Coordinates of C-alpha atoms in Angstrom, one line a residue:
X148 CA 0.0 0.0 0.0
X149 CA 3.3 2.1 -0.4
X150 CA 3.8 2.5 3.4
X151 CA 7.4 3.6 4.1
X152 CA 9.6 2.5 6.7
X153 CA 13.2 3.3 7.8
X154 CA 15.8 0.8 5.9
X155 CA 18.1 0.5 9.1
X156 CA 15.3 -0.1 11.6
X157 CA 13.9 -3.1 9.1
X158 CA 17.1 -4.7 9.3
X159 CA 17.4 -4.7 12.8
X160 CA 19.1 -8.0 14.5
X161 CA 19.8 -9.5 11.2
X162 CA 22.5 -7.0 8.8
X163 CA 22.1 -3.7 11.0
X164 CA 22.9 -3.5 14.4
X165 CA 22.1 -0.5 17.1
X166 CA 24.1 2.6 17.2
X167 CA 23.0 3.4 21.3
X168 CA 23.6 0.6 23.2
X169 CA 21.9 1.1 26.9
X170 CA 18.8 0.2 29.2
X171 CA 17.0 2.4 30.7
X172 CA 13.6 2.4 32.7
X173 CA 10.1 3.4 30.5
X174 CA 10.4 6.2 33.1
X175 CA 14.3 7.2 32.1
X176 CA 14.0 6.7 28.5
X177 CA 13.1 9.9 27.3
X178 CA 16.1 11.4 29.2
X179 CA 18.7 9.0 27.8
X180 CA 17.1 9.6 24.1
X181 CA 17.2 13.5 24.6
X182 CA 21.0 12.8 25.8
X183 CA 21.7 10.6 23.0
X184 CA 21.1 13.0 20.6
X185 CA 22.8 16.4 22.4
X186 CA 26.0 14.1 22.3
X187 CA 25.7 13.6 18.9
X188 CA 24.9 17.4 18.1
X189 CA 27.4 18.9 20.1
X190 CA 30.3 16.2 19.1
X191 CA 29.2 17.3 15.2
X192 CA 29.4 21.1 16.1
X193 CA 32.9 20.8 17.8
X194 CA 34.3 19.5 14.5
X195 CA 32.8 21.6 12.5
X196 CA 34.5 24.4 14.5
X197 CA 37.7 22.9 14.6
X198 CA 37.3 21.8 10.3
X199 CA 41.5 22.2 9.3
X200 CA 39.7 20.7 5.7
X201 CA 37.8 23.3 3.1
X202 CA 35.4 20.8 1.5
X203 CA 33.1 21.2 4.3
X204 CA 32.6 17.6 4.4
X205 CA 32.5 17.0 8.8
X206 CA 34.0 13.1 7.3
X207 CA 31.7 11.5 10.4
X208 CA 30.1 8.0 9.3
X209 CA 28.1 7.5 12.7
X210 CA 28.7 8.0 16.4
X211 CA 28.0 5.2 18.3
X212 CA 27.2 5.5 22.3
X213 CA 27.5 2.6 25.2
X214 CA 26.2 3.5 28.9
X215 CA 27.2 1.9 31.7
X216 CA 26.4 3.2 35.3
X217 CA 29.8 5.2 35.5
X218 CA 30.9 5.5 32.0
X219 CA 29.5 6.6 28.9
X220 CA 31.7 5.5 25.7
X221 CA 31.5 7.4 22.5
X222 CA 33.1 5.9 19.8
X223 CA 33.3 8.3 16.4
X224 CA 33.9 6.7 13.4
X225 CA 35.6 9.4 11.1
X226 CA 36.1 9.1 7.7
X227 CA 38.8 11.8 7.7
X228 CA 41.3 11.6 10.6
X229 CA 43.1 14.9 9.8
X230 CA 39.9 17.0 11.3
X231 CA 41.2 15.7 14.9
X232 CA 44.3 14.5 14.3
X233 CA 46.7 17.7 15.1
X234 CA 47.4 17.4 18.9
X235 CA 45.1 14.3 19.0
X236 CA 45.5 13.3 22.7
X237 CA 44.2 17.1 23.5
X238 CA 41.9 17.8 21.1
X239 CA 40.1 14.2 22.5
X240 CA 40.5 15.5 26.1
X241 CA 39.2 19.2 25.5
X242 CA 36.5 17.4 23.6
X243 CA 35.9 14.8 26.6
X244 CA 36.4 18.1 29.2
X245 CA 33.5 20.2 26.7
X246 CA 31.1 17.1 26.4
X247 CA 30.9 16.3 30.2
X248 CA 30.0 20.0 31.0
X249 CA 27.4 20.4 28.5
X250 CA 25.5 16.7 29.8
X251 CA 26.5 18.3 33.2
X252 CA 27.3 14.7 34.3
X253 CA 29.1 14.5 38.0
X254 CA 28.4 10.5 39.1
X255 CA 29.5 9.2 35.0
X256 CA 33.1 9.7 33.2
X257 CA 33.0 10.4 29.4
X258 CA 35.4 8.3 26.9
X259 CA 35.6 9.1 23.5
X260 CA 37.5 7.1 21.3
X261 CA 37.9 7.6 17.5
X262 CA 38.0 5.0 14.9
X263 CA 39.2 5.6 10.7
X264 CA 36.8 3.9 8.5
X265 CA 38.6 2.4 5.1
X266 CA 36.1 4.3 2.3
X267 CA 34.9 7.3 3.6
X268 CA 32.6 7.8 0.5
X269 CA 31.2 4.6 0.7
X270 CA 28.6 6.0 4.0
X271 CA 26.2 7.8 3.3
X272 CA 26.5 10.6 6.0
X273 CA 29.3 11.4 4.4
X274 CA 28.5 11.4 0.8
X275 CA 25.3 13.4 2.2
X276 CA 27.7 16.0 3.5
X277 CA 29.0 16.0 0.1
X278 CA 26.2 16.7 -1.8
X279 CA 25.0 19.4 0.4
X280 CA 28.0 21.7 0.1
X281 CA 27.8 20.8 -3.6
X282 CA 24.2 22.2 -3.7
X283 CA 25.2 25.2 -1.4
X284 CA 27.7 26.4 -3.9
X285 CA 24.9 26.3 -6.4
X286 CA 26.4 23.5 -8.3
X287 CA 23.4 21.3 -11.0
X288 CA 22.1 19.0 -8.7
X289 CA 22.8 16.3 -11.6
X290 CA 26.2 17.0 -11.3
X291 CA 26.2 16.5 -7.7
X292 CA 24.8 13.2 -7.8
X293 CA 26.6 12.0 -10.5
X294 CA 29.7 13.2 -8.9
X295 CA 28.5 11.2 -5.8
X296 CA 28.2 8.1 -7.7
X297 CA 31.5 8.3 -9.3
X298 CA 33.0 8.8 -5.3
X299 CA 30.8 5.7 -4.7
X300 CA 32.3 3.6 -7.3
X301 CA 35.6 3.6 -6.2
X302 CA 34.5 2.4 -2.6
X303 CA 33.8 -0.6 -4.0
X304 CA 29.9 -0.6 -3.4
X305 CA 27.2 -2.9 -5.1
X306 CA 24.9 -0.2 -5.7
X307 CA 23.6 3.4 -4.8
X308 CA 20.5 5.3 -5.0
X309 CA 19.9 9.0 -4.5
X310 CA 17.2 11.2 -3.8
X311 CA 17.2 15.0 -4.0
X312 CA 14.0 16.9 -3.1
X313 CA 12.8 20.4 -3.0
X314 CA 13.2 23.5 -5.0
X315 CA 15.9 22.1 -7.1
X316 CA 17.7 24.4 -9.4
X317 CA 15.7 27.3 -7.8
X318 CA 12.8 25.9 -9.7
X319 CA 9.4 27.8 -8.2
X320 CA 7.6 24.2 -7.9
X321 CA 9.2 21.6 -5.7
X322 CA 9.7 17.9 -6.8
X323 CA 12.1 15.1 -6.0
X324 CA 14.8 13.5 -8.6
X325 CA 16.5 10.8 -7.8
X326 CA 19.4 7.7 -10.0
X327 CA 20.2 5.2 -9.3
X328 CA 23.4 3.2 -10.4
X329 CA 24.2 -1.2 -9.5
X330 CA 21.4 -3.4 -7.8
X331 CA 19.3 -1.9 -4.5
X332 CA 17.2 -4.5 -3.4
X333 CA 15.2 -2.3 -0.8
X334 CA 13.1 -5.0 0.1
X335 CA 15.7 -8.1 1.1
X336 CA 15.8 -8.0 4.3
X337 CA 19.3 -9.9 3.9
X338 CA 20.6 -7.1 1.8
X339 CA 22.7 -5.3 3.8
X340 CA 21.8 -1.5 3.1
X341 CA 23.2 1.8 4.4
X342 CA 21.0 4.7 4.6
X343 CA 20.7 8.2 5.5
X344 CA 18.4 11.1 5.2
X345 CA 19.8 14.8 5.4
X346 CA 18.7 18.3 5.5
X347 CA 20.6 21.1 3.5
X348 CA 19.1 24.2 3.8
X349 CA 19.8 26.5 0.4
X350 CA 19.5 30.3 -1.0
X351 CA 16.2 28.6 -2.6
X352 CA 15.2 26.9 0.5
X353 CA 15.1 23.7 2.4
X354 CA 16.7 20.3 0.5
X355 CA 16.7 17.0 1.7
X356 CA 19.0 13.8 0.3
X357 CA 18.4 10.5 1.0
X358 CA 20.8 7.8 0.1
X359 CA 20.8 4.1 -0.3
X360 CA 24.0 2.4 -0.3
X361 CA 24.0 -1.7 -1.5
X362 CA 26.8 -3.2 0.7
X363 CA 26.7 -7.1 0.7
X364 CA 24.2 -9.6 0.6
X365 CA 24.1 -12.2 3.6
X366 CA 24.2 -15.5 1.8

């Protein structure tokens, strides 16, 4: 009946695992979403501050979070090291210093730990990030997605889709365009499929992307 539903939460417990891993009471659940997510935000504004890269592109994949009763661990996988890298062991312990103030967290230490991932272009957060600061310069949003599948290709993917909606081209009337380039089997719940949705606002408005990345098939 052309119901949608989120690619990653379909697959859950067979390709696609969870990216917050903690329990919580019905009660506490709320809070430890809310918290989830200002981690996430504030870890994505720091390195966009500290960017030593012009692209634009933040090069973050997915930030994973583990609670324990004393500890939360963030792991950040990065797609381009260099954003972090000069003066590592501080930059990480500034960042560490900034996170537990804004959570405002006394009784639970914060570890962050960072992690390189082989093809950056081969997420889709960061191919995403791509896009947008494609479409901010004003670049053909053909070109832009072409571009992307070209930067996909040499990741050594089985397929991509892309999806750009909105006033595209400045056009007065809003519509959605997508391509698609390999095999995207969207409803094989064995396919493993990475996906991402993002919002890029424009001189002509708001955009959104969404991408669908074919990684493997579980035989």
């Amino acid at each position: 009946m052309g119901q949608k539903i989120n690619p990653l939460g379909f697959r859950l417990g067979t390709t696609q695992s969870h990216h917050s891993l903690w329990f919580a009471k019905p009660k506490n659940y709320c809070e430890g979403l809310q918290e989830d997510q200002k981690i996430r935000n504030f870890i994505k504004n720091y390195v966009k501050k500290n960017m030593r890269i012009s692209s634009g592109v933040e090069g973050i994949a997915r930030i994973e979070i583990q609670k324990r009763i004393d500890l939360i661990h963030v792991i950040i996988y990065i797609g381009f090291p260099k954003l972090l890298l000069e003066n590592r062991p501080r930059r990480i312990e500034e960042l560490q210093m900034n996170v537990q103030k804004e959570l405002n967290c006394v009784n639970r230490k914060i570890n962050i730990a960072i992690t390189r991932i082989a093809n950056p272009y081969g997420h889709p957060n960061i191919l995403a990030e791509f896009i947008a600061v494609q479409l901010k310069n004003r670049v053909s949003f053909r070109k832009a997605m072409k571009k992307a599948i070209e930067l996909t290709e040499q990741a050594d993917t089985k397929g991509i889709q892309v999806q750009i909606a909105g006033r595209l081209d400045g056009k007065e009337i809003a519509r959605a365009e997508w391509t698609r380039e390999g095999r995207v089997p969207l409803q094989t719940i064995g396919a493993k499929i990475d996906y991402c949705s993002y919002t890029v606002r424009t001189i002509y408005g708001v955009l959104g992307i969404k991408i669908w990345i074919f990684v493997d098939e579980k035989k």
